[in-house]
Structures are given as structure tokens and as C-alpha cells.
Amino acid sequence: MLNFARCSGSRPVGCRYFSLLRDKNFIGGEWVAASSGKTFQVTNPVNDKVIGIAQDSTPEDAEKAIKVASGSFNMWADLPAKEKGIKLKSLLKLVNSHSDDLAKLITAECGKPLAEAKAEVMYSAGYLEWYAEEAKRIYGEVLAPPNNTRELVVLKEPIGVVGFITPWNFPLAMLVRKAAAALAAGCVCVARPAEDTPFSALALAALVEKAGFPAGTFNVVTSSRSQAGPIGQALCASPQVAGISFTGSTAVGKILYQQCANTVKRLGLELGGNASYIIFPTADLSRAVQGVMGSKFRNAGQACVATNRVLVHESVFDKFSSMLATAVKTQLVSGDGFDPAVNQGPLINEQQFQKVDGIVKDAVSKGARVVSGGGIHPTLKGRFYQPTVLSNITEDMKIYNEEIFGPICPLYKFYSEDEAVTIANSTRRGLANYFYSNDYAQVWRVAKRLESGMVGVNEGLISAAEAPFGGVKESGFGREGSRHGVDDYVHTKYVCFGGLQN
Ligand code: NAP
């Protein structure tokens, strides 16, 4: 039972398509309750009001979903690529025609401003469009044989059932990014979304059903946080699951990596980042400030590719920090994401809120200077943290080493290119880095030296369906988006045709 009239205080959200609101698991094309009979409440992070209930599933439910997915695999895998593409295009059409309602759902359960939620829906649609087209382009190879008695062929075959575990910060996009590539490749899937945001995944399932995907190809099993570990374990342990694709923290990614060893599964890990944002002396400071505003404060800093450390050359440090402080004070408005004036929502949950507050308090207690903000929002109730800029950061502070995942922007002064690159690379994370420079030689040099899967040059928002998204080091492996995004979902099979010449 869902009560969207209450999901934004007393104002109704006004979803037109109530068919998108689902409170059951989607298994084998049917909407079913958890076998435990238990449910859990999902709340709006703006005001903690209950927006609906979802099924508190257990490994038993995940195993049911794995079984039906497994049963549907051959039929989906054997469907001609063109037809898989047509199904994905139907889903794309439905996502586009329900974009307002999907966006409202995202804002209601994860708190991000409605404009950002709409951008997330469009971003998700971009992956559906890309993989609807890419389904036809998953090519094998014909190789030059060593002699004339053979022909050598390489086939790309779908790996089978894949398990998806997704986070709350982009509850639709993180699932679509995986599912679109997997379905295009011919795989079938079982998804377990985060406790905080199950409804976006269920809404996607409702559209998958409407698009006419065969039963069992796409399944969603929701649960409370207490069952996240056991369900994850069931997915990793099952010999019927060929691969796991996970987006989330490095800590959980490492657990899943270990759990997948026993069955030697294919694994895609999109883990946490620690992005540096370097401003060199030749940078266009106005553009660099706007770049940080997007990269740092989008979704109140709760993004894996969010800028974590801003490194500013000493020659432009004072000017840049003053420009940034002005932008933060004048451009950012905190509040309920359904208010069109708001561009900063709350932090997702109490745990995240305490973590961010702890990081700021630790930095300030060790000598950090508050340039702007610096604490809990003075007037808004709930988990709103003031957009904050800090300087005088030192290596012994938590903020130097940890992924902040909140609207906190620490500024560091550097004196040479070498020093900046060394600082940026002095982390076990390697998801994204950004830098601003108009020195042509420096641009190429630094782009090559930065140890991350993605680099933004004079650009703060770089993710797109056309490009490979993913990390190096402890930010994981595997890529989502682009033609590389199907690699996690296909086996390479070599077939040797012999005896061709008598
Ligand atoms: P998290 O704690 O790792 O949770 C991610 C998902 O894993 C959630 O669905 C969570 O469920 C589930 N989970 C938790 N413990 C599990 C376990 N033992 N076994 C199986 N599943 C488990 O991450 P988070 O803090 O919610 O999300 C933020 C993190 O995700 C950040 O580090 C961020 O950088 C990263 N992220 C990375 C990318 C990328 O593409 N690289 C994109 C977005 C986010 P519950 O939420 O119900 O506990």
C-alpha cells in the first residue's frame, strides 16, 4: 500500500500513473509477497514520513527469482538481437512517457531535487537507447587460420543469470545502466535495490512488464537492510548465477568479491571514489567554479564521482576560494526537492548524516578553516547539512582520506604540477579525477598521469551512455555504458572448424 499524497509533507505529489507504484516483488512476471510475510516501511528523507511499504524478502525469495530467471534464460538468449533491441526500445519509450512520474518517485524516496531526478530519468533513458541499438552490434570475429584445413571463429555468448545489487543515490540509473547492457547481451537478471529506495526499481519492473518482456527476464526482490547481506550471499553462492554486478561502497564490494570466489563468478564492481579536482594557474576560474558546483554539490554530494578534494594552485587560491564561497552562498538552496527553488536535498539517512557531520567536526578540531557553511542546517529540520567549504586541510584529517558523500568541499593549496598529481594519486581509490587548465601540453600530460578510470578535463560532469564508466584500484573494475558495457555480460567462445580440406 502506497501513500504518495504524503510523500512531500502535506502536498500531494500527483503521480498520474499509479500503475507504476508497486509494493510487491517482481518475480517471473508476477507481483508477489515475500515468503516471510514481512514488509518494511520506506520513508521520505526530507521528513521521515512513510511513503509506502515494500517486501522484506529473504534469500528464499532471491532463490525463487534466480530459478525463474534461469528458466527464462535460453528463450531470451535465443531471441534475435534485433528483437531484443525492439523490446529495449519499447521500454525506452515507456520510460520517456513516464519520466515525470519516475522523477517524482526518485525525489520522494531519495530526496534529490526534482530537476536532478528528471535528469536521472533522462540519463537512464540514454542507456536504454544506447543498448537497444548496441544489441545488434555484439560482434564475434572470424580469424585468419594457421592453415587451410580450418576456420576459426570467435562467438560472444551471454553468460546467463546476473545478480544486480544497487545503491540509493541514483536508484533508477544505477539499475538501468546494468539491466540495459545485460538484456542487450542476452542475459536475464535478478535485482536487489537498496532498502532506502526500492520503489524506483519496482517502477522500472512495472514498465518492463508493460513493455512485454518475457516473464523471468527481469526480476526485482526488495528487502530491508537486515537482509541485504544474506540476499547478497545467496546471489553470490548460487551456481545458477553466472555474474554479479554491484554498485556501492568499496567495503561491501570487497565482501562480494570474496563471496564470488567459490563459484568463480563474473563480477563487475562500481565502487566508491575519492575524486580530486585540480585547478591549475591557466584555468578559466569562472568555469572551474561552475564545474565544482556541479561535480561537488549535485545530489548534495552523494555521488561516487563527486569531487572529494579540490586542489588549487597557490597563485589562484585566494581568488578561487572567494569565488567559490560566493557561488555556494548565492546559488545553493536547501529544502524539499519538490520545491522548484531547491537544489540541495537532505542526506539520505541518519548514518550518512552522522558520518558527514563527524568528518567536518574532525577537520575543524584539527585546524580546518570554515570558508562557508560548516554544520547542520540552522533553520531546516531533518538531515539537511549546510553546503560547506573548508580550507587549511591537512593529511591527518579524515576528510583528506575518506569519501565524504555530502555537500562538503575541502580546498587544498598546491605549488607544482607534480605535487598536485601526487596528491590526486595518493589514494587507493581511482574512479574519477578532474582538472582545469588551458596549457595544452599540461592537459595531455596530466590526463595521462592521473590514476583513475575517468578524467574530466575542463569539465565537471562527464558521465554519458556513450562513454565507459568505471574505476581502477579499489574503485573496482568492469565498465558500464559504451560498447565496453556488454563485456561483463558475454563469454568469448572460440570455435575451430576443422577438416575443411581433403
Ligand atoms: P553500500 O552500503 O555498499 O550499499 C550498496 C548496496 O549494497 C545497497 O543496496 C545495500 O543495501 C547493499 N548491501 C549492503 N551490504 C551488503 C552486503 N553485505 N551484501 C550485499 N549487499 C549489501 O553503499 P552505500 O553507502 O549505500 O552507497 C554509497 C556508495 O556507493 C559510495 O561509496 C559510492 O561511491 C558508491 N557508488 C559507486 C558508484 C559507481 O558507479 N562507482 C555509483 C554510485 C555509488 P542497503 O542499502 O539496503 O543496506
Coordinates of C-alpha atoms and ligand atoms in Angstrom, one line a residue:
M1 CA 0.0 0.0 0.0
L2 CA 1.5 3.3 -1.0
N3 CA 0.6 6.8 0.2
F4 CA 2.1 9.3 -2.2
A5 CA -0.2 12.0 -1.0
R6 CA 2.1 12.2 2.0
C7 CA 5.5 11.9 0.3
S8 CA 6.2 15.6 0.3
G9 CA 4.8 16.9 3.6
S10 CA 1.2 17.7 3.1
R11 CA 1.5 18.4 -0.6
P12 CA 0.3 15.7 -2.9
V13 CA 2.9 14.5 -5.4
G14 CA 0.3 13.9 -8.0
C15 CA 1.6 10.8 -9.9
R16 CA -0.7 10.2 -12.8
Y17 CA 0.3 6.6 -13.5
F18 CA -0.5 4.8 -10.3
S19 CA 0.3 1.6 -12.2
L20 CA 4.0 2.4 -11.6
L21 CA 3.7 2.2 -7.8
R22 CA 4.3 -1.3 -6.7
D23 CA 4.8 -2.8 -3.3
K24 CA 5.5 -6.4 -4.1
N25 CA 8.5 -8.3 -5.5
F26 CA 8.5 -8.8 -9.3
I27 CA 9.4 -12.5 -9.9
G28 CA 8.7 -14.5 -13.0
G29 CA 6.4 -11.7 -14.4
E30 CA 4.2 -11.7 -11.3
W31 CA 3.9 -9.4 -8.3
V32 CA 4.4 -11.5 -5.2
A33 CA 4.8 -11.0 -1.5
A34 CA 7.9 -12.0 0.4
S35 CA 7.8 -15.6 1.6
S36 CA 8.4 -14.4 5.2
G37 CA 5.2 -12.3 5.1
K38 CA 7.2 -9.4 6.4
T39 CA 7.3 -5.9 5.0
F40 CA 9.3 -2.7 5.8
Q41 CA 8.5 1.0 5.6
V42 CA 10.1 3.3 3.1
T43 CA 10.4 6.9 4.3
N44 CA 10.9 10.3 2.6
P45 CA 14.4 11.5 3.8
V46 CA 13.0 15.1 3.8
N47 CA 10.6 14.5 6.7
D48 CA 10.8 10.8 7.6
K49 CA 7.2 10.3 6.7
V50 CA 6.3 6.9 5.5
I51 CA 5.8 6.9 1.7
G52 CA 4.9 3.2 1.4
I53 CA 5.8 -0.4 2.3
A54 CA 7.9 -2.9 0.5
Q55 CA 8.5 -6.6 0.8
D56 CA 11.2 -7.7 3.3
S57 CA 12.4 -10.6 1.3
T58 CA 14.9 -13.3 2.4
P59 CA 17.3 -15.5 0.5
E60 CA 14.4 -17.8 -0.2
D61 CA 12.8 -15.2 -2.4
A62 CA 16.1 -14.4 -4.1
E63 CA 16.5 -18.2 -4.8
K64 CA 13.0 -18.3 -6.3
A65 CA 13.8 -15.4 -8.6
I66 CA 17.1 -17.0 -9.6
K67 CA 15.2 -20.2 -10.5
V68 CA 12.7 -18.4 -12.7
A69 CA 15.4 -16.3 -14.3
S70 CA 17.4 -19.3 -15.0
G71 CA 14.3 -20.9 -16.7
S72 CA 13.8 -18.0 -19.0
F73 CA 17.5 -17.6 -20.0
N74 CA 17.6 -19.8 -23.1
M75 CA 14.5 -18.3 -24.5
W76 CA 15.7 -14.7 -24.1
A77 CA 19.3 -15.5 -25.2
D78 CA 18.0 -17.2 -28.4
L79 CA 15.8 -14.2 -29.3
P80 CA 17.4 -12.5 -32.3
A81 CA 19.4 -9.4 -31.3
K82 CA 17.1 -7.2 -33.3
E83 CA 14.1 -8.3 -31.3
K84 CA 15.9 -7.8 -28.0
G85 CA 16.6 -4.2 -29.3
I86 CA 13.0 -3.7 -30.1
K87 CA 12.0 -4.7 -26.5
L88 CA 14.5 -2.3 -25.1
K89 CA 13.2 0.4 -27.4
S90 CA 9.6 -0.3 -26.1
L91 CA 11.0 0.1 -22.5
L92 CA 12.8 3.3 -23.5
K93 CA 9.5 4.7 -24.9
L94 CA 7.7 3.9 -21.7
V95 CA 10.5 5.4 -19.5
N96 CA 10.2 8.6 -21.6
S97 CA 6.5 8.7 -21.4
H98 CA 6.5 8.2 -17.6
S99 CA 9.5 10.4 -17.0
D100 CA 7.7 12.9 -14.7
D101 CA 6.3 10.1 -12.6
L102 CA 9.6 8.3 -12.3
A103 CA 11.3 11.5 -11.3
K104 CA 8.7 12.2 -8.6
L105 CA 9.2 8.7 -7.3
I106 CA 13.0 9.2 -7.2
T107 CA 12.6 12.6 -5.3
A108 CA 10.2 11.0 -2.9
E109 CA 12.4 8.2 -1.9
C110 CA 15.9 9.6 -2.2
G111 CA 15.3 13.3 -1.6
K112 CA 17.1 14.8 -4.6
P113 CA 15.7 17.9 -6.2
L114 CA 13.1 17.1 -8.8
A115 CA 15.2 18.7 -11.6
E116 CA 18.0 16.3 -10.7
A117 CA 15.6 13.4 -10.6
K118 CA 14.4 14.3 -14.1
A119 CA 18.0 14.4 -15.2
E120 CA 18.5 10.9 -13.7
V121 CA 15.5 9.6 -15.7
M122 CA 16.9 11.1 -18.9
Y123 CA 20.3 9.7 -18.1
S124 CA 18.7 6.3 -17.6
A125 CA 16.8 6.6 -20.9
G126 CA 20.2 7.3 -22.6
Y127 CA 21.4 3.9 -21.6
L128 CA 18.3 2.2 -22.8
E129 CA 18.6 3.9 -26.1
W130 CA 22.3 3.1 -26.4
Y131 CA 21.9 -0.6 -25.6
A132 CA 18.7 -1.0 -27.7
E133 CA 21.0 -0.1 -30.6
E134 CA 24.0 -1.9 -29.3
A135 CA 22.2 -5.3 -29.0
K136 CA 22.7 -5.7 -32.8
R137 CA 26.4 -4.9 -32.6
I138 CA 27.7 -7.5 -30.2
Y139 CA 30.0 -9.0 -32.8
G140 CA 32.2 -12.0 -32.9
E141 CA 35.2 -12.4 -35.1
V142 CA 36.5 -14.6 -38.0
L143 CA 40.2 -15.2 -37.5
A144 CA 42.9 -15.9 -40.1
P145 CA 43.6 -19.6 -39.5
P146 CA 47.2 -21.0 -39.4
N147 CA 46.5 -23.4 -42.3
N148 CA 43.8 -24.1 -44.9
T149 CA 42.1 -27.0 -43.1
R150 CA 40.5 -24.9 -40.5
E151 CA 38.3 -21.9 -40.0
L152 CA 38.5 -20.1 -36.6
V153 CA 35.5 -18.2 -35.3
V154 CA 35.0 -16.3 -32.0
L155 CA 31.5 -16.1 -30.6
K156 CA 30.2 -13.7 -28.0
E157 CA 27.6 -15.5 -25.8
P158 CA 25.5 -14.2 -22.9
I159 CA 26.8 -15.5 -19.6
G160 CA 23.4 -16.4 -18.1
V161 CA 21.6 -15.1 -14.9
V162 CA 23.1 -12.0 -13.4
G163 CA 22.5 -10.5 -10.0
F164 CA 22.4 -6.8 -9.5
I165 CA 22.9 -5.0 -6.2
T166 CA 22.3 -1.3 -6.4
P167 CA 22.6 1.8 -4.2
W168 CA 20.1 4.5 -3.2
N169 CA 21.9 7.6 -4.6
F170 CA 20.8 7.0 -8.3
P171 CA 18.1 4.4 -7.7
L172 CA 16.9 4.2 -11.2
A173 CA 20.0 5.0 -13.2
M174 CA 22.3 2.5 -11.4
L175 CA 19.9 -0.3 -12.2
V176 CA 19.1 0.7 -15.8
R177 CA 22.8 1.1 -16.6
K178 CA 23.3 -2.6 -15.7
A179 CA 20.0 -4.1 -16.9
A180 CA 20.1 -2.4 -20.4
A181 CA 23.5 -3.8 -21.1
A182 CA 22.8 -7.3 -19.7
L183 CA 19.4 -7.7 -21.5
A184 CA 21.0 -6.5 -24.8
A185 CA 23.7 -9.1 -24.3
G186 CA 21.0 -11.8 -23.8
C187 CA 21.3 -12.2 -20.0
V188 CA 18.5 -12.3 -17.6
C189 CA 18.6 -10.7 -14.2
V190 CA 17.7 -10.6 -10.5
A191 CA 18.0 -7.2 -8.9
R192 CA 18.1 -6.3 -5.2
P193 CA 17.8 -2.5 -4.7
A194 CA 18.8 -0.6 -1.6
E195 CA 16.4 -0.5 1.4
D196 CA 16.0 3.3 1.2
T197 CA 14.9 3.3 -2.5
P198 CA 13.1 0.1 -3.6
F199 CA 10.3 1.9 -5.4
S200 CA 12.3 3.2 -8.4
A201 CA 13.4 -0.3 -9.1
L202 CA 9.8 -1.6 -8.8
A203 CA 8.6 1.1 -11.1
L204 CA 11.1 0.0 -13.6
A205 CA 9.8 -3.5 -13.3
A206 CA 6.3 -2.2 -13.9
L207 CA 7.5 -0.7 -17.1
V208 CA 9.4 -3.9 -18.1
E209 CA 6.1 -5.8 -17.6
K210 CA 4.2 -3.2 -19.7
A211 CA 6.9 -3.4 -22.4
G212 CA 6.2 -7.1 -22.8
F213 CA 9.5 -8.6 -21.8
P214 CA 9.1 -12.4 -21.3
A215 CA 8.4 -13.4 -17.7
G216 CA 11.5 -14.1 -15.7
T217 CA 13.9 -12.0 -17.8
F218 CA 13.9 -9.1 -15.2
N219 CA 13.2 -9.7 -11.5
V220 CA 13.3 -7.4 -8.5
V221 CA 13.5 -8.6 -4.9
T222 CA 13.3 -6.0 -2.2
S223 CA 14.4 -6.2 1.4
S224 CA 15.3 -4.3 4.5
R225 CA 19.0 -3.6 5.3
S226 CA 19.0 -6.6 7.6
Q227 CA 18.5 -9.0 4.7
A228 CA 21.0 -7.2 2.3
G229 CA 23.9 -9.4 3.4
P230 CA 22.0 -12.8 3.3
I231 CA 20.4 -12.0 -0.1
G232 CA 23.8 -10.8 -1.4
Q233 CA 25.3 -14.1 -0.2
A234 CA 22.6 -16.1 -1.8
L235 CA 23.2 -14.4 -5.2
C236 CA 27.0 -14.9 -4.9
A237 CA 26.7 -18.6 -3.7
S238 CA 24.2 -19.8 -6.3
P239 CA 25.8 -21.8 -9.1
Q240 CA 22.8 -20.7 -11.3
V241 CA 24.0 -17.1 -11.1
A242 CA 26.8 -16.5 -13.7
G243 CA 27.7 -13.0 -12.7
I244 CA 27.2 -10.2 -10.2
S245 CA 27.2 -6.5 -10.9
F246 CA 27.4 -4.3 -7.9
T247 CA 27.4 -0.5 -7.4
G248 CA 28.1 0.6 -3.9
S249 CA 30.8 1.1 -1.3
T250 CA 34.3 -0.4 -1.6
A251 CA 33.8 -2.2 1.8
V252 CA 30.7 -4.1 0.5
G253 CA 32.4 -4.7 -2.9
K254 CA 35.2 -6.5 -1.2
I255 CA 32.8 -8.8 0.7
L256 CA 31.1 -9.7 -2.6
Y257 CA 34.4 -10.2 -4.4
Q258 CA 35.3 -12.8 -1.7
Q259 CA 31.9 -14.4 -1.8
C260 CA 32.0 -14.9 -5.5
A261 CA 35.3 -16.8 -5.4
N262 CA 33.7 -20.1 -4.6
T263 CA 31.7 -20.2 -7.8
V264 CA 34.2 -18.2 -9.8
K265 CA 31.7 -15.7 -11.0
R266 CA 32.0 -12.9 -13.5
L267 CA 32.0 -9.7 -11.4
G268 CA 31.5 -6.0 -12.1
L269 CA 32.3 -3.7 -9.3
E270 CA 31.4 0.0 -9.4
L271 CA 32.7 1.2 -6.1
G272 CA 33.5 4.3 -4.1
G273 CA 35.7 7.2 -5.4
N274 CA 37.9 9.9 -4.0
A275 CA 38.0 12.4 -6.9
S276 CA 40.4 15.2 -7.0
Y277 CA 39.5 18.4 -8.8
I278 CA 42.7 20.3 -9.7
I279 CA 42.8 24.0 -10.7
F280 CA 46.0 25.0 -12.5
P281 CA 47.1 28.6 -12.9
T282 CA 45.9 28.9 -16.5
A283 CA 42.4 27.6 -15.6
D284 CA 39.3 29.7 -16.5
L285 CA 38.3 30.3 -12.9
S286 CA 34.6 31.1 -13.6
R287 CA 34.2 27.8 -15.5
A288 CA 36.2 25.9 -12.8
V289 CA 33.9 27.3 -10.1
Q290 CA 30.7 26.2 -12.0
G291 CA 32.4 22.8 -12.6
V292 CA 32.9 22.3 -8.9
M293 CA 29.3 23.4 -8.2
G294 CA 28.0 20.6 -10.4
S295 CA 30.6 18.0 -9.5
K296 CA 30.6 18.6 -5.8
F297 CA 27.0 19.6 -4.9
R298 CA 24.9 17.6 -7.3
N299 CA 22.7 15.3 -5.1
A300 CA 24.1 17.1 -2.1
G301 CA 27.5 15.5 -2.8
Q302 CA 26.1 12.0 -2.7
A303 CA 27.6 10.7 -5.9
C304 CA 30.5 8.3 -6.4
V305 CA 32.1 10.6 -9.0
A306 CA 31.6 13.7 -6.8
T307 CA 34.6 15.9 -6.3
N308 CA 36.1 14.9 -2.9
R309 CA 39.2 17.1 -2.8
V310 CA 39.7 20.4 -4.6
L311 CA 43.4 21.2 -5.2
V312 CA 44.1 24.8 -6.1
H313 CA 47.4 26.3 -7.3
E314 CA 48.7 28.8 -4.8
S315 CA 48.7 31.6 -7.4
V316 CA 44.9 31.5 -7.8
F317 CA 43.9 30.0 -4.4
D318 CA 42.6 33.1 -2.7
K319 CA 40.7 34.3 -5.8
F320 CA 39.2 30.8 -6.4
S321 CA 38.1 30.3 -2.8
S322 CA 36.4 33.6 -2.6
M323 CA 34.6 33.0 -5.9
L324 CA 33.5 29.5 -4.8
A325 CA 32.3 30.7 -1.4
T326 CA 30.2 33.4 -3.2
A327 CA 28.7 30.7 -5.5
V328 CA 27.9 28.4 -2.7
K329 CA 26.2 31.1 -0.7
T330 CA 24.2 32.5 -3.6
Q331 CA 23.4 29.5 -5.7
L332 CA 22.6 26.7 -3.4
V333 CA 19.1 26.4 -1.8
S334 CA 18.4 23.6 0.6
G335 CA 14.9 22.1 1.2
D336 CA 12.3 19.7 0.0
G337 CA 13.2 18.5 -3.5
F338 CA 9.7 19.1 -4.7
D339 CA 10.1 22.8 -4.3
P340 CA 11.4 24.1 -7.7
A341 CA 13.7 26.6 -6.0
V342 CA 15.6 23.9 -4.1
N343 CA 18.8 22.4 -5.5
Q344 CA 20.1 20.8 -2.3
G345 CA 18.1 17.9 -0.7
P346 CA 18.7 16.2 2.6
L347 CA 21.3 13.4 3.3
I348 CA 19.7 10.0 2.7
N349 CA 19.7 8.6 6.3
E350 CA 20.9 9.2 9.8
Q351 CA 24.0 7.1 9.4
Q352 CA 25.2 9.1 6.4
F353 CA 24.3 12.4 8.2
Q354 CA 26.3 11.4 11.3
K355 CA 29.3 10.4 9.0
V356 CA 29.3 13.7 7.2
D357 CA 29.0 15.7 10.5
G358 CA 31.8 13.7 12.0
I359 CA 34.1 14.3 9.1
V360 CA 33.5 18.1 9.3
K361 CA 33.9 18.2 13.2
D362 CA 37.1 16.2 12.9
A363 CA 38.6 18.6 10.3
V364 CA 37.6 21.7 12.3
S365 CA 39.0 20.3 15.5
K366 CA 42.3 19.7 13.7
G367 CA 42.5 23.3 12.4
A368 CA 40.4 23.4 9.2
R369 CA 39.0 26.9 8.4
V370 CA 35.3 27.2 7.6
V371 CA 35.0 29.4 4.5
S372 CA 31.3 28.8 4.2
G373 CA 28.6 26.8 5.9
G374 CA 30.2 24.4 8.4
G375 CA 27.4 22.5 10.2
I376 CA 23.9 21.2 10.4
H377 CA 21.4 23.5 8.6
P378 CA 20.4 26.2 11.1
T379 CA 16.7 26.5 10.1
L380 CA 15.6 23.3 8.3
K381 CA 14.6 20.4 10.4
G382 CA 15.8 16.9 9.5
R383 CA 19.0 15.8 7.8
F384 CA 20.0 18.9 6.0
Y385 CA 23.7 19.8 6.1
Q386 CA 24.8 23.3 5.1
P387 CA 26.8 23.3 1.8
T388 CA 30.3 23.8 3.3
V389 CA 33.7 25.0 2.0
L390 CA 36.7 24.3 4.2
S391 CA 40.4 25.3 3.8
N392 CA 43.6 24.6 5.8
I393 CA 43.2 20.9 5.3
T394 CA 45.9 18.6 6.5
E395 CA 46.7 14.9 5.8
D396 CA 45.8 13.8 9.3
M397 CA 42.1 14.8 8.8
K398 CA 39.5 12.2 7.9
I399 CA 38.3 14.5 5.1
Y400 CA 41.7 14.1 3.4
N401 CA 41.3 10.3 3.1
E402 CA 37.7 9.4 3.2
E403 CA 34.9 9.6 0.6
I404 CA 32.8 12.4 2.1
F405 CA 29.4 11.7 0.3
G406 CA 28.0 15.0 1.4
P407 CA 28.0 18.7 0.4
I408 CA 31.4 19.4 1.9
C409 CA 34.1 20.9 -0.3
P410 CA 37.7 20.9 1.1
L411 CA 40.2 23.2 -0.5
Y412 CA 44.0 22.4 -0.6
K413 CA 46.7 24.7 -1.8
F414 CA 49.4 23.2 -4.0
Y415 CA 52.6 24.6 -5.5
S416 CA 53.6 22.4 -8.5
E417 CA 52.0 20.1 -11.1
D418 CA 54.0 17.2 -9.7
E419 CA 52.7 17.8 -6.2
A420 CA 49.0 18.1 -7.4
V421 CA 49.2 14.8 -9.4
T422 CA 51.0 13.1 -6.4
I423 CA 48.2 14.2 -4.0
A424 CA 45.5 13.1 -6.5
N425 CA 47.1 9.7 -6.9
S426 CA 47.8 9.2 -3.2
T427 CA 44.6 7.2 -2.6
R428 CA 43.6 3.6 -3.1
R429 CA 40.5 4.8 -5.0
G430 CA 40.6 5.6 -8.7
L431 CA 37.2 6.3 -10.1
A432 CA 37.3 9.9 -11.5
N433 CA 39.5 12.9 -11.4
Y434 CA 39.0 16.4 -12.9
F435 CA 41.3 19.2 -13.7
Y436 CA 41.1 22.7 -15.2
S437 CA 44.0 24.0 -17.3
N438 CA 44.4 25.9 -20.6
D439 CA 48.0 24.8 -21.0
Y440 CA 47.8 22.3 -23.9
A441 CA 50.9 20.3 -23.0
Q442 CA 49.9 20.1 -19.4
V443 CA 46.4 18.9 -20.3
W444 CA 47.7 15.9 -22.1
R445 CA 50.4 15.2 -19.6
V446 CA 48.1 15.3 -16.5
A447 CA 45.3 13.4 -18.2
K448 CA 47.7 10.5 -18.7
R449 CA 49.3 10.6 -15.3
L450 CA 46.1 10.6 -13.2
E451 CA 45.3 7.1 -11.8
S452 CA 41.6 6.8 -12.4
G453 CA 39.1 5.2 -14.8
M454 CA 37.8 8.5 -15.9
V455 CA 39.2 12.0 -16.2
G456 CA 37.3 15.3 -16.8
V457 CA 39.4 18.0 -18.5
N458 CA 37.8 21.4 -18.1
E459 CA 34.5 19.6 -17.3
G460 CA 32.9 18.6 -14.0
L461 CA 30.1 16.3 -15.2
I462 CA 31.4 13.6 -17.5
S463 CA 29.1 10.6 -17.4
A464 CA 27.3 9.6 -20.6
A465 CA 25.8 6.4 -22.1
E466 CA 28.3 6.7 -24.9
A467 CA 31.3 6.5 -22.6
P468 CA 32.8 3.7 -20.4
F469 CA 32.1 4.4 -16.7
G470 CA 34.2 2.7 -14.1
G471 CA 37.2 2.7 -11.9
V472 CA 40.7 1.4 -11.2
K473 CA 42.4 0.4 -7.9
E474 CA 39.8 -0.1 -5.1
S475 CA 37.1 1.8 -7.1
G476 CA 36.5 -1.5 -8.8
F477 CA 36.6 -3.0 -12.3
G478 CA 34.3 -3.5 -15.3
R479 CA 32.7 -0.7 -17.3
E480 CA 29.1 0.5 -17.7
G481 CA 28.0 2.3 -20.8
S482 CA 29.6 2.4 -24.3
R483 CA 30.3 -0.7 -26.3
H484 CA 32.5 -1.9 -23.4
G485 CA 29.5 -2.2 -21.1
V486 CA 28.4 -5.5 -22.6
D487 CA 31.8 -7.1 -21.8
D488 CA 30.7 -8.1 -18.3
Y489 CA 27.8 -10.0 -19.7
V490 CA 29.3 -12.1 -22.5
H491 CA 31.7 -15.0 -22.7
T492 CA 34.2 -15.2 -25.5
K493 CA 33.9 -18.7 -27.1
Y494 CA 36.4 -19.9 -29.7
V495 CA 35.1 -22.4 -32.2
C496 CA 37.6 -24.2 -34.5
F497 CA 36.0 -25.7 -37.7
G498 CA 38.5 -28.4 -38.8
G499 CA 38.8 -30.9 -41.7
L500 CA 37.9 -28.4 -44.3
Q501 CA 40.3 -29.6 -47.0
N502 CA 40.7 -33.2 -48.0
Ligands
NAP1 P1 26.7 0.2 0.3 O1 26.5 0.3 1.7 O2 27.8 -0.6 -0.2 O3 25.3 -0.3 -0.3 C1 25.1 -0.5 -1.7 C2 24.1 -1.6 -1.9 O4 24.6 -2.8 -1.3 C3 22.8 -1.4 -1.2 O5 21.8 -2.0 -1.9 C4 23.0 -2.1 0.1 O6 21.8 -2.4 0.7 C5 23.7 -3.3 -0.3 N1 24.5 -4.0 0.7 C6 24.9 -3.5 1.9 N2 25.7 -4.5 2.5 C7 25.6 -5.6 1.7 C8 26.2 -6.9 1.8 N3 26.9 -7.3 2.8 N4 25.9 -7.8 0.8 C9 25.2 -7.4 -0.3 N5 24.6 -6.2 -0.4 C10 24.9 -5.3 0.5 O7 26.8 1.7 -0.3 P2 26.1 3.0 0.1 O8 26.8 3.6 1.1 O9 24.6 2.7 0.2 O10 26.2 3.8 -1.3 C11 27.2 4.7 -1.5 C12 28.5 4.1 -2.0 O11 28.2 3.6 -3.4 C13 29.6 5.1 -2.1 O12 30.8 4.5 -1.7 C14 29.6 5.4 -3.6 O13 30.8 5.9 -4.1 C15 29.2 4.1 -4.2 N6 28.7 4.3 -5.6 C16 29.5 4.0 -6.6 C17 29.1 4.2 -7.9 C18 29.9 3.8 -9.1 O14 29.4 3.7 -10.2 N7 31.2 3.5 -8.9 C19 27.8 4.8 -8.1 C20 27.0 5.1 -7.1 C21 27.5 4.9 -5.8 P3 21.1 -1.4 1.9 O15 21.2 0.0 1.3 O16 19.7 -1.9 2.0 O17 22.0 -1.6 3.1

